[in-house]
Structures are given as structure tokens and as C-alpha cells.
Amino acid sequence: MAVPVKELANGATIPCIGMGTFGSDRFDAGQVAAAVEGGIEAGYRLFDCASVYGNEALIGGVLEKAVTGGKVKRGELVITSKVWNDMHGSGDVLLSCARSLKDLKLDYIDIFFVHWPFPNYHAPGCDGDSRNPASRPFFAEEFAGVWRQMERLVDMGLVRSIGMSNMTVPKLEAALPLCRIMPAAIEMELHPAFQQPGLFGYCVGKGIQPIGFCPIGSPTRPERDKTPDDVAATEMPEIMEIAGARGVHPAVVCLKWAVRRGQVPIPFSVYRAEYESNIKCVSEDPLTDEEMRKISAADRNCRLIKGQVFLWEGAANWRALWDEDGVIAGWEG
Ligand SMILES: NC(=O)c1ccc[n+]([C@@H]2O[C@H](COP(=O)([O-])OP(=O)(O)OC[C@H]3O[C@@H](n4cnc5c(N)ncnc54)[C@H](OP(=O)(O)O)[C@@H]3O)[C@@H](O)[C@H]2O)c1
């Protein structure tokens, strides 16, 4: 199945749906790599990778086999990766990129993202309330130092496009004037229960492609990342009603909404039936204007990936990471 592509501001293209590769605690690297192999057969060309997902080496083996075996041309693939928070120091971004290139068995990465806009690191799987004493708030000048290293990767031909992730409008307002090369894309949490109209519209207005993570509302994220107030996108009455009327799974409605709105969703699944159904969404039966309006009005402003493990000592709570009052939180946040 051929997936329609969209053009980024720098002229590169990106499929309008991709496959996530974060297996979290549930799926090991081999299972995720097998899903990438099946995904290529199903027609996926965009794979959202990251060094911190711990599976780039096995995914790289699959990509190499697919290209050398003639299943797909390298130029048709759009492979992303991300520099993790512990590799923001001078020279470290290049090291991280080199490591991802080696693991993914590629000679360039299509879009390389700064995974989080600060160097706050936590041990994998640590308790949600734990704080690293070295964690600190976002500083635009510090972030600019990371971005300059990202720009250098473009200059060196190691990456085609660069992007940011987990940003807010105030952080972008501070960071974009410091960029020589604009981000071509920004990853952000986007699903019917968390539509981020402000950030989404801001990016579109600047010609930056939003890429929506957790597009199905990440129903299987670890328990430590769930709170009692979380709204499950697939259980929202509006989504269930549309799914019921169409005779499809609510996940399909979430993805059709994403594609028609204009973000690039990157759903994750290791199950063939699910990832095949997800990719089919983009070419069959788009949502109607009325269905789009209904979902737009159903936004619950419910952030699921709160990032609380990245808080600095003294920060009040996870909301300090997201500048909800329009100001970038500092030490007092
Ligand atoms: N930049 C960042 O900071 C960031 C943060 C988070 C995620 N991401 C990226 O975004 C990707 C997607 O996010 P995510 O995995 O958290 O959330 P998601 O894609 O919203 O949800 C994934 C879960 O949805 C279920 N699912 C998928 N397709 C389905 C279908 N057709 N029918 C029913 N259920 C379906 C699966 O559950 P079952 O396994 O139970 O079937 C799967 O585990 C990640 O893999 C990662 O690449 C990036």
C-alpha cells in the first residue's frame, strides 16, 4: 500500500503516517524490530526511532536487510532518531548521532530530533516521583548550544532535517530566533483527548510539521505513567460513537482524525492486524467535516506524557515543564 506523502518546509517529504518503535516495558527489541519488518511489508516508510528506546541496533538489521534485499529503496524510507537528554554536552550530539547511524546501519538519518529540550536525565524505569539533583529548567541559550550541534549534523550531511520534541509555544518563541536552520518537524503529544490547538497552530503557522505521538492515547503505557484523571482517547464517548457508526475500532478514528487534521501520527503496535489496520486508515473513508467538528469540540486538554521524572528540585509539579501560564518556568516553578 502506498502512503501519501507531505512536503516539509525544506523540500524533504514525509509519509502522512508512520510507525512508532517505543516498546517501553512491554515489548523487547526483537518484537519491535519484527514489527518494523512487517511494517515495511505493509507499506510503512516512516519509522520513529530513538536511542533511548534501546532497539536501534535490531531495527537497523531489519532496515539493512530490507534495502539490500530489494524490498524498499533507502530513498523511500524516512527514518528518525533522537538525541537523549544525557547527550546534550559539547560534542555529545555528534557522538549520539554517530551511534544511532551505526546502530541503524544508515549513512544518514532523515530527521534527527532533540528528544527533550533540557539535559534532565533519569534512570530508565525509575519511580515517577524521583528527582535527579542535576535536573534544571529550560534555558534558551543552553538549548541553542544543543541546536548548534544539530545544525552541524545537517552541514556534515549526517542528517537531512532536524526537529524538536516536547516543546511549548513559550519555549519555541525563545528558541526559534536562535536557530540558523529551522526545525522541519516537531514531535508532540496529540490525540483526541489532547489536541494542543495552540502549539499545533503555532507550528503550522511557522511551516513546521507537527508529528503526533501517542496518537491512540498510549493505552498501554506503564502504570507509573498513569494518573486517575487521565482520559483514554479510545474510550471518549465521541470517539466510540463515531467508531460504532463506522464499525471500526476507536483507534482507527483517532488516526483518521490525526491524518485529516494534518499531523503525522506515529502509532505503535507489534501486532500485524493492528498496524495493517492503522496504515489503511490513511487511504480509506476519511472522517467527514461533521465528525471532525465533533472531535475538535471533544478535546479534554488531558496530557498523558507529563514528564514528571524530568523535574528539578523545588519544582512544584509536572505542570512546570509545560509553561501553561505562557511563561517558561524557572527555578521557582
Ligand atoms: N518524542 C517523544 O517524546 C515521544 C513520546 C512518546 C512516544 N513517542 C513515539 O510515539 C510512538 C507512539 O506512542 P505510544 O506507543 O506511546 O502510543 P500509541 O501509539 O498511542 O498507543 C500504542 C498502543 O495502542 C494500541 N493500538 C495500536 N494500534 C491499535 C489498533 N489498531 N487497535 C487497537 N489498539 C491499537 C496498542 O496496544 P496493544 O499493544 O495492547 O495492542 C499499542 O501498544 C512511540 O512508539 C514512539 O515512537 C515519542
XYZ file of C-alpha atoms and ligand atoms in Angstrom:
381
model
C 0.000 0.000 0.000
C 1.429 3.393 -0.987
C 1.050 6.024 1.714
C 0.554 9.652 0.585
C 3.452 11.950 1.464
C 3.604 15.531 2.695
C 6.294 18.057 1.895
C 8.320 19.641 4.670
C 9.397 23.294 4.515
C 12.924 22.263 3.471
C 11.606 20.273 0.492
C 12.040 16.827 2.056
C 8.981 14.585 2.112
C 7.387 12.571 4.904
C 4.665 9.912 4.762
C 1.404 11.040 6.344
C 1.558 8.157 8.853
C 4.478 6.320 10.431
C 5.167 3.575 12.941
C 6.381 4.215 16.491
C 9.106 1.982 17.906
C 8.967 2.560 21.666
C 8.339 -0.868 23.179
C 8.537 0.540 26.717
C 8.487 -2.195 29.393
C 6.156 -4.412 27.369
C 7.938 -5.374 24.181
C 11.588 -6.243 23.709
C 13.822 -5.036 20.891
C 13.272 -8.216 18.872
C 9.482 -7.811 18.921
C 9.717 -4.167 17.866
C 12.216 -4.989 15.089
C 9.867 -7.727 13.847
C 7.064 -5.142 13.726
C 9.305 -2.851 11.651
C 9.934 -5.729 9.241
C 6.206 -6.416 8.966
C 5.561 -2.682 8.769
C 7.754 -2.327 5.691
C 5.802 -5.165 4.055
C 2.546 -3.440 4.988
C 3.700 -0.178 3.357
C 5.107 1.876 6.231
C 8.015 4.022 5.154
C 8.348 6.284 8.218
C 9.769 4.740 11.402
C 10.132 6.824 14.533
C 13.254 5.673 16.358
C 15.281 6.958 19.309
C 18.487 5.901 21.000
C 16.747 5.708 24.373
C 14.284 3.095 23.074
C 17.195 0.635 23.200
C 16.319 -1.167 19.973
C 18.018 0.768 17.158
C 20.606 -1.969 16.531
C 17.972 -4.629 15.850
C 15.829 -2.225 13.822
C 18.956 -1.350 11.821
C 19.400 -5.016 10.928
C 15.850 -5.103 9.582
C 16.305 -1.889 7.583
C 19.569 -3.110 6.076
C 18.024 -6.439 5.069
C 15.001 -4.728 3.537
C 17.140 -2.370 1.444
C 19.783 -4.883 0.328
C 17.059 -7.452 -0.347
C 15.303 -5.005 -2.657
C 12.073 -4.756 -0.615
C 12.420 -1.000 -0.368
C 14.799 1.694 -1.572
C 16.667 3.696 1.047
C 15.375 6.905 -0.503
C 11.780 5.819 0.122
C 12.376 5.373 3.845
C 12.107 8.189 6.359
C 13.980 7.154 9.485
C 14.014 9.396 12.515
C 16.133 9.204 15.628
C 16.585 11.384 18.700
C 19.378 12.556 20.937
C 18.641 11.653 24.550
C 18.861 14.081 27.443
C 22.202 12.778 28.710
C 23.940 13.637 25.397
C 23.430 17.406 25.209
C 27.007 18.387 26.138
C 29.501 19.854 23.709
C 30.382 17.193 21.123
C 27.915 14.700 22.557
C 25.184 15.298 19.970
C 27.565 14.189 17.218
C 28.510 11.120 19.257
C 24.846 10.260 19.771
C 24.100 10.703 16.071
C 27.116 8.569 15.119
C 25.936 5.845 17.476
C 22.408 5.894 16.038
C 23.781 5.846 12.472
C 25.932 2.826 13.326
C 23.086 1.006 15.083
C 20.522 1.799 12.402
C 23.098 0.869 9.731
C 22.445 4.063 7.813
C 24.694 6.702 6.322
C 22.203 9.451 7.064
C 19.174 9.955 9.304
C 16.166 11.646 7.733
C 15.016 13.633 10.764
C 17.072 13.865 13.946
C 15.215 15.248 16.981
C 16.221 16.731 20.297
C 14.118 14.347 22.399
C 13.542 16.771 25.326
C 14.602 20.433 25.454
C 16.742 20.086 28.604
C 19.504 17.747 29.756
C 17.476 16.274 32.621
C 18.208 12.603 32.853
C 16.554 9.882 34.863
C 17.458 6.244 35.264
C 15.335 4.006 32.991
C 12.265 2.651 34.774
C 12.810 4.875 37.848
C 9.973 5.812 40.162
C 7.776 8.648 38.819
C 8.390 10.834 41.873
C 12.177 10.552 41.904
C 14.167 13.716 41.038
C 17.692 13.942 39.754
C 19.537 16.717 41.650
C 21.300 17.660 38.382
C 17.972 18.440 36.647
C 17.267 22.053 35.770
C 14.690 24.216 33.977
C 14.807 25.046 30.263
C 17.226 27.810 29.283
C 17.043 29.025 25.696
C 20.805 29.724 25.468
C 21.647 26.246 26.761
C 19.204 24.717 24.266
C 20.767 26.824 21.491
C 24.083 25.102 22.242
C 22.428 21.749 21.539
C 20.732 23.109 18.434
C 24.021 24.404 17.002
C 25.328 20.846 17.249
C 22.186 19.640 15.457
C 22.727 22.194 12.680
C 26.296 20.983 12.298
C 24.964 17.467 11.616
C 22.977 18.892 8.688
C 26.105 20.702 7.446
C 28.021 17.416 7.642
C 25.340 15.563 5.665
C 24.713 13.120 8.515
C 21.090 14.162 8.895
C 18.699 15.617 6.325
C 16.375 17.508 8.658
C 16.375 18.399 12.331
C 13.499 18.621 14.729
C 12.475 19.294 18.304
C 10.193 17.388 20.630
C 8.233 18.086 23.801
C 8.285 21.838 23.202
C 5.796 24.542 24.182
C 4.904 27.817 22.459
C 6.880 29.912 25.012
C 9.942 27.679 24.575
C 9.650 27.939 20.783
C 9.287 31.715 20.985
C 12.578 31.783 22.892
C 14.393 29.148 20.822
C 13.400 29.771 17.204
C 15.093 33.203 16.935
C 18.342 31.435 17.900
C 18.086 28.859 15.076
C 20.110 29.114 11.858
C 18.292 26.059 10.485
C 14.629 25.922 11.430
C 13.173 22.672 12.760
C 11.420 20.886 9.890
C 9.184 18.971 12.292
C 8.243 18.914 15.955
C 7.066 15.832 17.851
C 4.296 16.492 20.336
C 1.634 14.505 22.149
C -1.519 14.675 20.031
C -4.702 12.618 20.318
C -8.420 13.455 20.586
C -8.166 13.950 24.371
C -5.133 16.245 23.994
C -5.273 18.258 20.799
C -2.905 21.117 21.745
C -4.576 23.576 19.341
C -2.220 26.405 20.379
C 1.039 24.540 19.797
C -0.311 22.766 16.726
C -1.449 26.027 15.112
C 1.779 27.810 16.059
C 3.875 25.132 14.315
C 1.677 25.040 11.215
C 1.880 28.834 11.040
C 5.686 28.642 11.046
C 5.791 25.906 8.401
C 6.889 23.280 10.926
C 5.276 19.848 10.504
C 3.668 18.520 13.717
C 4.292 14.818 14.325
C 1.798 13.377 16.779
C 2.983 10.852 19.319
C 0.661 8.710 21.435
C -1.943 9.149 18.651
C -4.179 6.461 20.146
C -3.706 7.844 23.644
C -0.986 5.311 24.504
C -3.436 2.916 26.187
C -0.674 0.506 27.180
C 1.822 2.950 28.696
C 3.309 1.773 32.015
C 1.175 2.150 35.149
C 3.749 4.576 36.588
C 2.841 6.999 33.777
C -0.911 6.905 34.526
C -2.883 9.152 36.879
C -6.537 8.793 37.965
C -7.630 11.841 35.931
C -6.223 10.571 32.615
C -8.762 10.347 29.793
C -8.390 7.400 27.394
C -8.890 8.677 23.850
C -10.308 5.333 22.736
C -12.938 5.480 25.497
C -14.186 9.005 24.841
C -17.937 8.787 24.053
C -17.496 10.946 20.929
C -14.805 8.625 19.564
C -16.729 5.480 20.492
C -19.860 6.820 18.845
C -18.090 7.562 15.554
C -16.297 4.201 15.711
C -19.587 2.415 16.402
C -21.346 4.107 13.491
C -18.488 3.168 11.159
C -17.981 -0.324 12.602
C -14.281 0.276 13.276
C -12.062 0.229 16.374
C -11.815 3.628 18.153
C -8.043 3.574 17.401
C -8.910 3.885 13.720
C -10.995 7.003 14.408
C -8.106 8.580 16.349
C -5.767 8.027 13.391
C -8.217 9.209 10.753
C -8.736 12.359 12.809
C -4.965 12.905 13.044
C -4.330 12.477 9.331
C -7.204 14.669 8.244
C -6.200 17.393 10.727
C -2.697 17.415 9.257
C -0.350 15.984 11.877
C 1.689 12.883 11.090
C 0.645 10.200 13.598
C 3.178 7.529 14.567
C 1.092 4.760 16.183
C 2.886 1.854 17.794
C 1.844 -1.767 17.628
C 3.679 -5.062 17.329
C 0.523 -6.819 16.124
C 0.187 -7.213 12.379
C -3.602 -6.879 12.363
C -3.311 -3.585 14.256
C -0.513 -1.981 12.263
C -2.100 -3.064 8.989
C -5.402 -1.558 10.055
C -3.607 1.626 11.171
C -1.938 2.217 7.825
C -5.159 1.519 5.912
C -6.779 4.425 7.776
C -4.976 6.959 5.674
C -6.339 5.897 2.322
C -9.899 4.810 3.107
C -13.019 6.687 4.206
C -11.725 9.948 5.687
C -13.753 11.453 8.522
C -16.483 13.853 7.467
C -16.453 17.569 8.310
C -19.134 16.862 10.891
C -17.086 14.097 12.546
C -14.009 16.368 12.571
C -16.028 19.141 14.250
C -17.362 16.739 16.844
C -13.869 15.536 17.780
C -12.475 19.062 17.809
C -15.155 20.055 20.333
C -14.395 16.982 22.457
C -10.820 17.999 23.408
C -10.212 17.265 27.124
C -6.824 19.035 27.331
C -5.552 15.893 29.040
C -1.784 15.456 28.791
C -0.689 11.859 29.323
C 3.105 12.121 28.993
C 3.672 14.515 31.874
C 7.445 14.132 32.098
C 7.473 14.353 35.901
C 10.762 12.436 36.098
C 12.457 15.424 34.437
C 11.518 17.900 37.175
C 14.215 19.764 39.029
C 14.355 20.031 42.796
C 11.939 22.689 44.032
C 9.613 22.490 41.005
C 6.004 22.421 42.160
C 4.713 19.661 39.881
C 4.833 18.387 36.301
C 2.924 21.397 35.002
C 6.137 23.418 35.483
C 7.520 21.588 32.431
C 4.759 22.790 30.135
C 4.585 26.594 30.611
C 0.785 26.530 30.932
C 0.556 30.163 32.027
C 2.537 31.274 28.984
C 5.836 31.785 30.841
C 8.831 29.439 30.888
C 9.156 28.089 34.403
C 12.452 28.787 36.167
C 13.853 27.502 39.445
C 10.848 28.805 41.337
C 8.449 26.889 39.012
N 9.025 12.285 21.194
C 8.621 11.738 22.324
O 8.946 12.206 23.428
C 7.694 10.542 22.276
C 6.945 10.222 23.428
C 6.107 9.119 23.364
C 6.007 8.367 22.205
N 6.758 8.681 21.097
C 6.660 7.901 19.851
O 5.286 7.729 19.535
C 5.008 6.351 19.336
C 3.559 6.046 19.672
O 3.265 6.351 21.036
P 2.764 5.244 22.053
O 3.283 3.921 21.652
O 3.066 5.727 23.421
O 1.191 5.354 21.933
P 0.037 4.951 20.877
O 0.606 4.696 19.539
O -0.994 5.983 21.057
O -0.525 3.619 21.518
C 0.088 2.367 21.294
C -0.834 1.252 21.761
O -2.111 1.374 21.120
C -2.643 0.107 20.852
N -3.022 0.026 19.424
C -2.270 0.364 18.337
N -2.964 0.176 17.204
C -4.174 -0.311 17.571
C -5.326 -0.718 16.846
N -5.395 -0.641 15.509
N -6.380 -1.188 17.559
C -6.336 -1.252 18.905
N -5.281 -0.885 19.646
C -4.210 -0.408 18.980
C -1.563 -0.916 21.145
O -1.929 -1.605 22.328
P -1.723 -3.225 22.408
O -0.258 -3.427 22.361
O -2.346 -3.606 23.708
O -2.448 -3.784 21.219
C -0.307 -0.110 21.370
O 0.539 -0.627 22.385
C 6.049 5.636 20.202
O 6.208 4.284 19.858
C 7.262 6.499 19.944
O 7.859 6.136 18.699
C 7.581 9.786 21.114
